[in-house]
Amino acid sequence: MKFSKRLSLITLVFALCVGIDQITKAIAKATLSMDSVQHYLGGSIRLLLTHNTGTFLGLGGTLPANVRYALMIIGLGSFLLALLIYTLMNRRANAPTVIALTMIFSGGLSNLLDRIVYGGYVVDFLNISAGMLQTGVFNVADVMLLAGAFILVAVGFKTKPQIAHS
């Protein structure tokens, strides 16, 4: 895929993912309370405002602040920068792979922005259950990260085959 097409695709997916995530977080912060839960669809969908100082499902949230900063700001920021460079420079990546990698980058960056802006936490507000199964509290960026990972698995990190030149 040509660089200009790849850059356009990355820009579009990034703008949509981060834009939707940040808008939904702003709405959640403006309309939800940390003291109450809103139930929908018979309690299958719950909206509750939380401040997640950890990563996925709060993992690492109890680490000392300096360790959390090193891992979740510097470490994650470095990983995301490397992922963006890889996505930008990988000429062989097909469109679904570029979209998936950009969704992962965008979800991670949107949550990283929260940590920087809000002093170390991410705004989470969604919780879903189906029978006895229940998710942790999450946000749209988390959905983008998982969707990107599922797409990568589905396409198998496919790239265009190299044509041997004689």
Short mmCIF file of C-alpha atoms in Angstrom, two decimals:
data_model
loop_
_atom_site.label_atom_id
_atom_site.label_comp_id
_atom_site.label_asym_id
_atom_site.label_seq_id
_atom_site.Cartn_x
_atom_site.Cartn_y
_atom_site.Cartn_z
CA MET A 1 0.00 0.00 0.00
CA LYS A 2 1.36 3.41 -0.94
CA PHE A 3 2.41 5.68 1.90
CA SER A 4 -0.15 8.38 1.06
CA LYS A 5 -3.01 5.88 1.10
CA ARG A 6 -1.72 4.31 4.33
CA LEU A 7 -1.38 7.76 5.96
CA SER A 8 -4.91 8.73 4.90
CA LEU A 9 -6.34 5.48 6.27
CA ILE A 10 -4.42 5.87 9.55
CA THR A 11 -5.59 9.48 9.91
CA LEU A 12 -9.24 8.61 9.28
CA VAL A 13 -9.32 5.63 11.65
CA PHE A 14 -7.38 7.57 14.31
CA ALA A 15 -9.72 10.58 14.14
CA LEU A 16 -12.82 8.38 14.39
CA CYS A 17 -11.53 6.19 17.23
CA VAL A 18 -10.09 8.95 19.41
CA GLY A 19 -12.92 11.35 18.59
CA ILE A 20 -15.67 8.89 19.51
CA ASP A 21 -13.82 7.76 22.65
CA GLN A 22 -13.13 11.25 23.94
CA ILE A 23 -16.68 12.45 23.18
CA THR A 24 -18.23 9.48 25.01
CA LYS A 25 -15.90 10.04 27.97
CA ALA A 26 -16.85 13.73 28.10
CA ILE A 27 -20.54 12.79 28.05
CA ALA A 28 -19.95 10.19 30.77
CA LYS A 29 -18.13 12.71 32.96
CA ALA A 30 -20.92 15.27 32.46
CA THR A 31 -23.89 12.95 33.00
CA LEU A 32 -22.81 10.04 35.20
CA SER A 33 -21.95 9.86 38.86
CA MET A 34 -19.43 7.73 40.68
CA ASP A 35 -22.10 7.19 43.35
CA SER A 36 -24.86 5.70 41.21
CA VAL A 37 -25.39 3.21 38.40
CA GLN A 38 -27.78 3.59 35.47
CA HIS A 39 -29.31 0.29 34.29
CA TYR A 40 -30.53 -0.45 30.75
CA LEU A 41 -31.93 -3.51 28.98
CA GLY A 42 -32.91 -5.22 32.20
CA GLY A 43 -29.55 -4.51 33.80
CA SER A 44 -27.52 -6.02 30.96
CA ILE A 45 -25.94 -2.64 30.28
CA ARG A 46 -24.83 -0.50 33.17
CA LEU A 47 -23.33 2.97 33.03
CA LEU A 48 -21.20 4.03 35.98
CA LEU A 49 -18.39 6.53 36.12
CA THR A 50 -15.07 5.17 37.37
CA HIS A 51 -11.51 6.41 37.47
CA ASN A 52 -9.21 3.53 36.54
CA THR A 53 -5.62 4.04 37.71
CA GLY A 54 -4.65 0.60 36.41
CA THR A 55 -4.68 -0.99 33.00
CA PHE A 56 -7.11 -3.62 31.73
CA LEU A 57 -9.56 -4.45 34.55
CA GLY A 58 -7.58 -2.22 36.92
CA LEU A 59 -4.43 -4.36 36.71
CA GLY A 60 -1.51 -2.47 38.26
CA GLY A 61 -3.72 0.18 39.84
CA THR A 62 -2.24 -0.43 43.28
CA LEU A 63 1.38 -0.06 42.21
CA PRO A 64 3.29 2.92 43.62
CA ALA A 65 2.63 6.11 41.64
CA ASN A 66 6.16 6.36 40.23
CA VAL A 67 6.05 2.75 38.97
CA ARG A 68 2.59 3.30 37.43
CA TYR A 69 3.91 6.45 35.73
CA ALA A 70 6.93 4.63 34.32
CA LEU A 71 4.87 1.72 33.03
CA MET A 72 1.67 3.42 31.95
CA ILE A 73 3.00 6.72 30.61
CA ILE A 74 6.59 6.15 29.50
CA GLY A 75 6.34 2.42 28.69
CA LEU A 76 2.97 2.62 26.97
CA GLY A 77 3.92 5.84 25.19
CA SER A 78 7.09 4.21 23.84
CA PHE A 79 5.16 1.14 22.68
CA LEU A 80 2.53 3.29 20.96
CA LEU A 81 5.17 5.37 19.19
CA ALA A 82 6.84 2.20 17.91
CA LEU A 83 3.47 0.81 16.80
CA LEU A 84 2.67 4.02 14.89
CA ILE A 85 6.07 4.02 13.17
CA TYR A 86 5.64 0.35 12.24
CA THR A 87 2.15 1.00 10.86
CA LEU A 88 3.32 4.04 8.88
CA MET A 89 6.37 2.33 7.42
CA ASN A 90 5.01 -1.16 6.67
CA ARG A 91 4.52 -0.96 2.90
CA ARG A 92 3.36 -4.57 2.68
CA ALA A 93 0.47 -4.24 5.15
CA ASN A 94 -2.99 -4.55 3.62
CA ALA A 95 -5.88 -2.24 4.53
CA PRO A 96 -7.44 -4.47 7.24
CA THR A 97 -4.05 -4.79 8.96
CA VAL A 98 -3.47 -1.03 8.85
CA ILE A 99 -6.98 -0.44 10.23
CA ALA A 100 -6.45 -2.97 13.02
CA LEU A 101 -3.05 -1.61 14.04
CA THR A 102 -4.43 1.93 13.97
CA MET A 103 -7.38 0.93 16.16
CA ILE A 104 -4.95 -0.52 18.71
CA PHE A 105 -2.77 2.59 18.52
CA SER A 106 -5.78 4.93 18.78
CA GLY A 107 -7.36 3.15 21.74
CA GLY A 108 -4.05 3.09 23.57
CA LEU A 109 -3.31 6.73 22.81
CA SER A 110 -6.78 7.91 23.83
CA ASN A 111 -6.41 6.18 27.21
CA LEU A 112 -2.86 7.54 27.52
CA LEU A 113 -4.23 11.05 26.94
CA ASP A 114 -6.67 10.49 29.81
CA ARG A 115 -3.81 9.50 32.10
CA ILE A 116 -1.86 12.62 31.20
CA VAL A 117 -4.83 15.03 31.39
CA TYR A 118 -6.46 13.56 34.51
CA GLY A 119 -3.34 12.90 36.56
CA GLY A 120 -2.96 9.17 36.11
CA TYR A 121 -6.42 7.70 35.60
CA VAL A 122 -8.60 6.68 32.68
CA VAL A 123 -12.32 7.42 32.51
CA ASP A 124 -14.29 4.17 32.32
CA PHE A 125 -18.09 3.97 32.29
CA LEU A 126 -19.49 0.86 30.55
CA ASN A 127 -20.31 -2.51 32.09
CA ILE A 128 -22.11 -5.32 30.27
CA SER A 129 -23.50 -8.61 31.53
CA ALA A 130 -25.17 -11.61 29.97
CA GLY A 131 -26.49 -14.04 32.54
CA MET A 132 -23.67 -14.88 34.91
CA LEU A 133 -21.03 -13.39 32.60
CA GLN A 134 -20.04 -9.81 33.31
CA THR A 135 -17.36 -7.49 31.99
CA GLY A 136 -15.27 -5.14 34.02
CA VAL A 137 -15.91 -1.43 33.60
CA PHE A 138 -14.46 -0.19 30.31
CA ASN A 139 -14.64 2.59 27.70
CA VAL A 140 -14.79 2.95 23.92
CA ALA A 141 -10.97 3.02 23.63
CA ASP A 142 -10.90 -0.44 25.20
CA VAL A 143 -13.43 -1.63 22.61
CA MET A 144 -11.21 -0.22 19.83
CA LEU A 145 -8.16 -2.01 21.25
CA LEU A 146 -9.96 -5.35 21.41
CA ALA A 147 -11.60 -4.92 18.01
CA GLY A 148 -8.19 -4.14 16.48
CA ALA A 149 -6.70 -7.24 18.09
CA PHE A 150 -9.58 -9.42 16.82
CA ILE A 151 -9.16 -8.02 13.30
CA LEU A 152 -5.44 -8.81 13.41
CA VAL A 153 -6.17 -12.38 14.43
CA ALA A 154 -8.87 -12.68 11.75
CA VAL A 155 -6.64 -11.43 8.94
CA GLY A 156 -3.62 -13.24 10.33
CA PHE A 157 -1.31 -10.24 10.02
CA LYS A 158 -1.58 -10.69 6.29
CA THR A 159 0.58 -8.62 4.04
CA LYS A 160 0.78 -8.43 0.32
CA PRO A 161 3.08 -11.12 -1.03
CA GLN A 162 6.45 -9.94 -2.26
CA ILE A 163 6.91 -10.37 -5.98
CA ALA A 164 10.29 -11.85 -6.78
CA HIS A 165 12.14 -9.81 -9.35
CA SER A 166 14.55 -11.64 -11.64
#
